[in-house]
Short mmCIF file of N, CA, C and O in Angstrom, two decimals:
data_model
loop_
_atom_site.label_atom_id
_atom_site.label_comp_id
_atom_site.label_asym_id
_atom_site.label_seq_id
_atom_site.Cartn_x
_atom_site.Cartn_y
_atom_site.Cartn_z
N ILE A 1 7.83 -31.82 -11.99
CA ILE A 1 8.90 -31.98 -12.96
C ILE A 1 9.73 -33.20 -12.62
O ILE A 1 10.01 -34.01 -13.48
N ASN A 2 10.13 -33.33 -11.37
CA ASN A 2 11.00 -34.44 -11.01
C ASN A 2 10.30 -35.78 -11.07
O ASN A 2 10.96 -36.80 -11.18
N ILE A 3 9.00 -35.80 -11.05
CA ILE A 3 8.27 -37.07 -11.16
C ILE A 3 8.53 -37.71 -12.52
O ILE A 3 8.52 -38.92 -12.65
N ILE A 4 8.81 -36.92 -13.53
CA ILE A 4 9.11 -37.47 -14.85
C ILE A 4 10.40 -38.27 -14.79
O ILE A 4 10.47 -39.40 -15.25
N ALA A 5 11.43 -37.69 -14.21
CA ALA A 5 12.73 -38.36 -14.14
C ALA A 5 12.69 -39.57 -13.22
O ALA A 5 13.38 -40.56 -13.45
N MET A 6 11.88 -39.51 -12.17
CA MET A 6 11.82 -40.61 -11.21
C MET A 6 10.96 -41.76 -11.71
O MET A 6 11.02 -42.85 -11.17
N ASN A 7 10.17 -41.52 -12.73
CA ASN A 7 9.29 -42.56 -13.22
C ASN A 7 10.10 -43.66 -13.87
O ASN A 7 11.02 -43.40 -14.62
N GLU A 8 9.73 -44.89 -13.60
CA GLU A 8 10.51 -46.02 -14.07
C GLU A 8 10.22 -46.42 -15.51
O GLU A 8 11.05 -47.07 -16.12
N THR A 9 9.09 -46.06 -16.06
CA THR A 9 8.77 -46.48 -17.42
C THR A 9 8.79 -45.29 -18.36
O THR A 9 8.23 -44.24 -18.07
N PRO A 10 9.44 -45.47 -19.51
CA PRO A 10 9.47 -44.37 -20.49
C PRO A 10 8.08 -43.95 -20.96
O PRO A 10 7.84 -42.76 -21.18
N ASP A 11 7.16 -44.92 -21.09
CA ASP A 11 5.80 -44.57 -21.53
C ASP A 11 5.12 -43.64 -20.53
O ASP A 11 4.48 -42.67 -20.91
N LYS A 12 5.26 -43.93 -19.25
CA LYS A 12 4.65 -43.09 -18.21
C LYS A 12 5.32 -41.72 -18.19
O LYS A 12 4.64 -40.70 -18.06
N ALA A 13 6.64 -41.69 -18.32
CA ALA A 13 7.35 -40.41 -18.36
C ALA A 13 6.89 -39.58 -19.55
O ALA A 13 6.67 -38.37 -19.42
N ASN A 14 6.72 -40.21 -20.70
CA ASN A 14 6.23 -39.49 -21.89
C ASN A 14 4.82 -38.98 -21.68
O ASN A 14 4.48 -37.87 -22.10
N GLU A 15 3.99 -39.78 -21.02
CA GLU A 15 2.62 -39.37 -20.72
C GLU A 15 2.61 -38.16 -19.80
O GLU A 15 1.85 -37.20 -20.03
N LEU A 16 3.45 -38.17 -18.79
CA LEU A 16 3.53 -37.04 -17.86
C LEU A 16 4.06 -35.80 -18.56
O LEU A 16 3.58 -34.68 -18.34
N GLU A 17 5.05 -35.97 -19.41
CA GLU A 17 5.61 -34.85 -20.17
C GLU A 17 4.54 -34.24 -21.07
O GLU A 17 4.41 -33.02 -21.17
N ALA A 18 3.74 -35.07 -21.72
CA ALA A 18 2.67 -34.59 -22.58
C ALA A 18 1.62 -33.83 -21.77
O ALA A 18 1.10 -32.80 -22.22
N GLN A 19 1.33 -34.30 -20.58
CA GLN A 19 0.35 -33.62 -19.72
C GLN A 19 0.86 -32.26 -19.28
O GLN A 19 0.11 -31.28 -19.25
N ILE A 20 2.15 -32.18 -18.97
CA ILE A 20 2.74 -30.88 -18.60
C ILE A 20 2.63 -29.91 -19.77
O ILE A 20 2.26 -28.75 -19.59
N GLN A 21 2.92 -30.38 -20.97
CA GLN A 21 2.83 -29.53 -22.16
C GLN A 21 1.39 -29.08 -22.38
O GLN A 21 1.13 -27.91 -22.67
N LYS A 22 0.45 -30.00 -22.23
CA LYS A 22 -0.97 -29.66 -22.41
C LYS A 22 -1.41 -28.62 -21.37
O LYS A 22 -2.11 -27.66 -21.70
N ASN A 23 -0.99 -28.80 -20.13
CA ASN A 23 -1.33 -27.84 -19.08
C ASN A 23 -0.78 -26.45 -19.41
O ASN A 23 -1.47 -25.44 -19.23
N SER A 24 0.45 -26.40 -19.88
CA SER A 24 1.07 -25.14 -20.24
C SER A 24 0.29 -24.46 -21.37
O SER A 24 0.04 -23.24 -21.32
N GLU A 25 -0.11 -25.24 -22.36
CA GLU A 25 -0.88 -24.69 -23.47
C GLU A 25 -2.24 -24.17 -23.00
O GLU A 25 -2.70 -23.12 -23.45
N ASN A 26 -2.87 -24.88 -22.08
CA ASN A 26 -4.16 -24.43 -21.53
C ASN A 26 -4.01 -23.14 -20.74
O ASN A 26 -4.86 -22.24 -20.83
N ILE A 27 -2.96 -23.04 -19.96
CA ILE A 27 -2.71 -21.81 -19.20
C ILE A 27 -2.53 -20.64 -20.16
O ILE A 27 -3.11 -19.57 -19.97
N THR A 28 -1.73 -20.85 -21.20
CA THR A 28 -1.50 -19.80 -22.19
C THR A 28 -2.79 -19.39 -22.87
O THR A 28 -3.09 -18.20 -23.02
N LYS A 29 -3.58 -20.37 -23.28
CA LYS A 29 -4.86 -20.09 -23.95
C LYS A 29 -5.80 -19.30 -23.04
O LYS A 29 -6.39 -18.30 -23.46
N ASN A 30 -5.92 -19.72 -21.79
CA ASN A 30 -6.80 -19.02 -20.85
C ASN A 30 -6.29 -17.61 -20.57
O ASN A 30 -7.08 -16.66 -20.46
N PHE A 31 -4.98 -17.47 -20.46
CA PHE A 31 -4.40 -16.15 -20.23
C PHE A 31 -4.66 -15.23 -21.42
O PHE A 31 -5.02 -14.07 -21.25
N GLU A 32 -4.50 -15.75 -22.62
CA GLU A 32 -4.77 -14.93 -23.81
C GLU A 32 -6.23 -14.51 -23.88
O GLU A 32 -6.54 -13.38 -24.25
N MET A 33 -7.12 -15.41 -23.51
CA MET A 33 -8.55 -15.08 -23.50
C MET A 33 -8.82 -13.98 -22.47
O MET A 33 -9.52 -13.01 -22.76
N LEU A 34 -8.25 -14.10 -21.30
CA LEU A 34 -8.43 -13.09 -20.26
C LEU A 34 -7.85 -11.75 -20.71
O LEU A 34 -8.47 -10.70 -20.51
N SER A 35 -6.69 -11.79 -21.33
CA SER A 35 -6.04 -10.56 -21.79
C SER A 35 -6.84 -9.83 -22.85
O SER A 35 -6.72 -8.61 -23.00
N SER A 36 -7.65 -10.56 -23.61
CA SER A 36 -8.41 -9.93 -24.68
C SER A 36 -9.72 -9.31 -24.20
O SER A 36 -10.42 -8.65 -24.97
N MET A 37 -10.04 -9.49 -22.93
CA MET A 37 -11.28 -8.95 -22.39
C MET A 37 -11.16 -7.44 -22.16
O MET A 37 -10.05 -6.90 -22.10
N ASN A 38 -12.28 -6.80 -21.99
CA ASN A 38 -12.32 -5.38 -21.68
C ASN A 38 -11.97 -5.21 -20.21
O ASN A 38 -12.78 -5.48 -19.33
N LEU A 39 -10.74 -4.77 -19.93
CA LEU A 39 -10.24 -4.69 -18.57
C LEU A 39 -10.02 -3.24 -18.15
O LEU A 39 -9.69 -2.39 -18.98
N ASN A 40 -10.15 -3.00 -16.86
CA ASN A 40 -9.82 -1.67 -16.35
C ASN A 40 -8.30 -1.56 -16.19
O ASN A 40 -7.58 -2.54 -16.37
N GLU A 41 -7.81 -0.39 -15.86
CA GLU A 41 -6.36 -0.16 -15.78
C GLU A 41 -5.68 -1.03 -14.73
O GLU A 41 -4.58 -1.54 -14.96
N GLN A 42 -6.31 -1.20 -13.60
CA GLN A 42 -5.72 -2.05 -12.55
C GLN A 42 -5.61 -3.50 -13.04
O GLN A 42 -4.59 -4.16 -12.83
N GLU A 43 -6.63 -3.99 -13.68
CA GLU A 43 -6.62 -5.36 -14.20
C GLU A 43 -5.55 -5.51 -15.30
O GLU A 43 -4.83 -6.52 -15.33
N LYS A 44 -5.42 -4.51 -16.15
CA LYS A 44 -4.39 -4.55 -17.19
C LYS A 44 -3.00 -4.59 -16.58
O LYS A 44 -2.12 -5.32 -17.07
N THR A 45 -2.81 -3.84 -15.52
CA THR A 45 -1.52 -3.83 -14.83
C THR A 45 -1.23 -5.20 -14.24
O THR A 45 -0.10 -5.72 -14.35
N LEU A 46 -2.23 -5.81 -13.60
CA LEU A 46 -2.05 -7.13 -13.02
C LEU A 46 -1.77 -8.19 -14.09
O LEU A 46 -0.92 -9.07 -13.89
N ILE A 47 -2.46 -8.10 -15.20
CA ILE A 47 -2.26 -9.04 -16.30
C ILE A 47 -0.83 -8.91 -16.85
O ILE A 47 -0.16 -9.91 -17.11
N ALA A 48 -0.38 -7.69 -17.02
CA ALA A 48 0.98 -7.46 -17.53
C ALA A 48 2.02 -8.01 -16.56
O ALA A 48 3.01 -8.64 -16.97
N ARG A 49 1.80 -7.79 -15.27
CA ARG A 49 2.71 -8.31 -14.25
C ARG A 49 2.74 -9.84 -14.28
O ARG A 49 3.80 -10.46 -14.21
N TYR A 50 1.56 -10.44 -14.37
CA TYR A 50 1.47 -11.90 -14.44
C TYR A 50 2.25 -12.43 -15.63
O TYR A 50 3.01 -13.39 -15.52
N ALA A 51 2.09 -11.80 -16.78
CA ALA A 51 2.76 -12.24 -17.99
C ALA A 51 4.28 -12.20 -17.83
O ALA A 51 4.98 -13.15 -18.19
N GLU A 52 4.78 -11.11 -17.27
CA GLU A 52 6.22 -10.98 -17.05
C GLU A 52 6.74 -12.02 -16.07
O GLU A 52 7.77 -12.65 -16.30
N GLU A 53 6.03 -12.20 -14.96
CA GLU A 53 6.47 -13.14 -13.94
C GLU A 53 6.39 -14.58 -14.43
O GLU A 53 7.28 -15.38 -14.16
N ARG A 54 5.34 -14.91 -15.14
CA ARG A 54 5.21 -16.28 -15.66
C ARG A 54 6.33 -16.58 -16.65
O ARG A 54 6.96 -17.63 -16.60
N LYS A 55 6.58 -15.64 -17.55
CA LYS A 55 7.64 -15.83 -18.54
C LYS A 55 9.00 -16.03 -17.85
O LYS A 55 9.74 -16.96 -18.20
N ALA A 56 9.32 -15.20 -16.88
CA ALA A 56 10.59 -15.33 -16.17
C ALA A 56 10.68 -16.67 -15.45
O ALA A 56 11.72 -17.34 -15.50
N PHE A 57 9.60 -17.07 -14.78
CA PHE A 57 9.62 -18.33 -14.04
C PHE A 57 9.79 -19.52 -14.98
O PHE A 57 10.57 -20.43 -14.71
N VAL A 58 9.08 -19.51 -16.10
CA VAL A 58 9.19 -20.61 -17.06
C VAL A 58 10.59 -20.67 -17.65
O VAL A 58 11.21 -21.74 -17.70
N GLU A 59 11.11 -19.52 -18.08
CA GLU A 59 12.41 -19.49 -18.75
C GLU A 59 13.58 -19.73 -17.79
O GLU A 59 14.54 -20.40 -18.14
N GLN A 60 13.48 -19.18 -16.58
CA GLN A 60 14.59 -19.27 -15.65
C GLN A 60 14.45 -20.39 -14.63
O GLN A 60 15.42 -20.76 -13.98
N GLY A 61 13.23 -20.92 -14.50
CA GLY A 61 12.99 -21.95 -13.49
C GLY A 61 12.53 -23.27 -14.06
O GLY A 61 13.23 -24.27 -14.00
N LEU A 62 11.33 -23.29 -14.63
CA LEU A 62 10.75 -24.56 -15.07
C LEU A 62 11.54 -25.27 -16.15
O LEU A 62 11.82 -26.47 -16.03
N ARG A 63 11.89 -24.57 -17.20
CA ARG A 63 12.61 -25.24 -18.29
C ARG A 63 13.98 -25.76 -17.85
O ARG A 63 14.29 -26.93 -18.10
N PRO A 64 14.79 -24.94 -17.20
CA PRO A 64 16.08 -25.48 -16.74
C PRO A 64 15.92 -26.60 -15.70
O PRO A 64 16.67 -27.57 -15.71
N ALA A 65 14.91 -26.48 -14.84
CA ALA A 65 14.68 -27.52 -13.83
C ALA A 65 14.26 -28.82 -14.49
O ALA A 65 14.67 -29.91 -14.07
N ARG A 66 13.47 -28.73 -15.53
CA ARG A 66 13.07 -29.91 -16.28
C ARG A 66 14.29 -30.60 -16.88
O ARG A 66 14.42 -31.82 -16.81
N GLU A 67 15.18 -29.83 -17.46
CA GLU A 67 16.38 -30.42 -18.05
C GLU A 67 17.25 -31.10 -16.98
O GLU A 67 17.76 -32.20 -17.21
N LEU A 68 17.41 -30.45 -15.85
CA LEU A 68 18.17 -31.06 -14.75
C LEU A 68 17.51 -32.37 -14.32
O LEU A 68 18.18 -33.37 -14.08
N SER A 69 16.20 -32.34 -14.21
CA SER A 69 15.46 -33.51 -13.77
C SER A 69 15.64 -34.67 -14.75
O SER A 69 15.85 -35.81 -14.35
N LEU A 70 15.56 -34.37 -16.04
CA LEU A 70 15.73 -35.41 -17.05
C LEU A 70 17.13 -35.99 -17.04
O LEU A 70 17.34 -37.13 -17.46
N GLN A 71 18.08 -35.24 -16.53
CA GLN A 71 19.46 -35.72 -16.39
C GLN A 71 19.66 -36.48 -15.08
O GLN A 71 20.76 -36.94 -14.78
N GLY A 72 18.58 -36.60 -14.30
CA GLY A 72 18.67 -37.30 -13.03
C GLY A 72 19.21 -36.43 -11.90
O GLY A 72 19.51 -36.93 -10.82
N ARG A 73 19.29 -35.15 -12.11
CA ARG A 73 19.83 -34.22 -11.12
C ARG A 73 18.67 -33.57 -10.35
O ARG A 73 18.47 -32.37 -10.39
N THR A 74 17.91 -34.43 -9.65
CA THR A 74 16.68 -33.97 -9.02
C THR A 74 16.91 -32.98 -7.89
O THR A 74 16.12 -32.05 -7.73
N GLU A 75 17.97 -33.16 -7.11
CA GLU A 75 18.22 -32.21 -6.02
C GLU A 75 18.50 -30.82 -6.58
O GLU A 75 18.00 -29.82 -6.04
N GLU A 76 19.28 -30.74 -7.64
CA GLU A 76 19.57 -29.46 -8.27
C GLU A 76 18.30 -28.85 -8.87
O GLU A 76 18.08 -27.64 -8.79
N SER A 77 17.48 -29.71 -9.45
CA SER A 77 16.22 -29.26 -10.03
C SER A 77 15.32 -28.66 -8.97
O SER A 77 14.76 -27.57 -9.15
N GLU A 78 15.17 -29.35 -7.86
CA GLU A 78 14.32 -28.86 -6.78
C GLU A 78 14.86 -27.56 -6.19
O GLU A 78 14.10 -26.64 -5.89
N ALA A 79 16.18 -27.47 -6.06
CA ALA A 79 16.79 -26.25 -5.52
C ALA A 79 16.56 -25.07 -6.47
O ALA A 79 16.28 -23.95 -6.02
N LEU A 80 16.66 -25.33 -7.77
CA LEU A 80 16.44 -24.27 -8.74
C LEU A 80 15.00 -23.76 -8.69
O LEU A 80 14.76 -22.55 -8.69
N ILE A 81 14.05 -24.68 -8.61
CA ILE A 81 12.64 -24.27 -8.52
C ILE A 81 12.41 -23.44 -7.25
O ILE A 81 11.76 -22.39 -7.30
N ALA A 82 12.96 -23.88 -6.14
CA ALA A 82 12.81 -23.13 -4.89
C ALA A 82 13.42 -21.73 -5.01
O ALA A 82 12.85 -20.76 -4.51
N GLN A 83 14.55 -21.64 -5.69
CA GLN A 83 15.22 -20.36 -5.85
C GLN A 83 14.43 -19.44 -6.78
O GLN A 83 14.35 -18.23 -6.53
N LYS A 84 13.84 -19.99 -7.83
CA LYS A 84 13.17 -19.17 -8.84
C LYS A 84 11.68 -18.94 -8.55
O LYS A 84 11.07 -18.08 -9.18
N LEU A 85 11.10 -19.66 -7.62
CA LEU A 85 9.67 -19.50 -7.33
C LEU A 85 9.28 -18.07 -6.99
O LEU A 85 8.22 -17.62 -7.42
N PRO A 86 10.11 -17.31 -6.27
CA PRO A 86 9.73 -15.91 -6.01
C PRO A 86 9.54 -15.06 -7.27
O PRO A 86 8.91 -14.01 -7.21
N LEU A 87 10.05 -15.51 -8.41
CA LEU A 87 9.81 -14.77 -9.65
C LEU A 87 8.34 -14.76 -10.03
O LEU A 87 7.89 -13.90 -10.77
N PHE A 88 7.62 -15.75 -9.54
CA PHE A 88 6.23 -15.95 -9.95
C PHE A 88 5.33 -15.91 -8.73
O PHE A 88 5.07 -16.90 -8.10
N GLN A 89 4.91 -14.71 -8.36
CA GLN A 89 4.12 -14.57 -7.16
C GLN A 89 2.75 -14.09 -7.55
O GLN A 89 2.06 -13.36 -7.15
#
């Protein structure tokens, strides 16, 4: 995330931002495909846990950290990610 803010050229920052978005979309697509499979109860439980943890980490960690980073507040961004990483185990 902070590499976007530290990048010196707007074109490169936009390219990195687009790659992050694409990666997020791929993760979501793969997760949805996995969720639609015939799973046993243990696998369903793990999938549900993953979904909850990923959502919390993205909403409480990645998105706010990205905003801090874009504002040039990289130390705060890094601290927030470190604080919120346990949400996504």
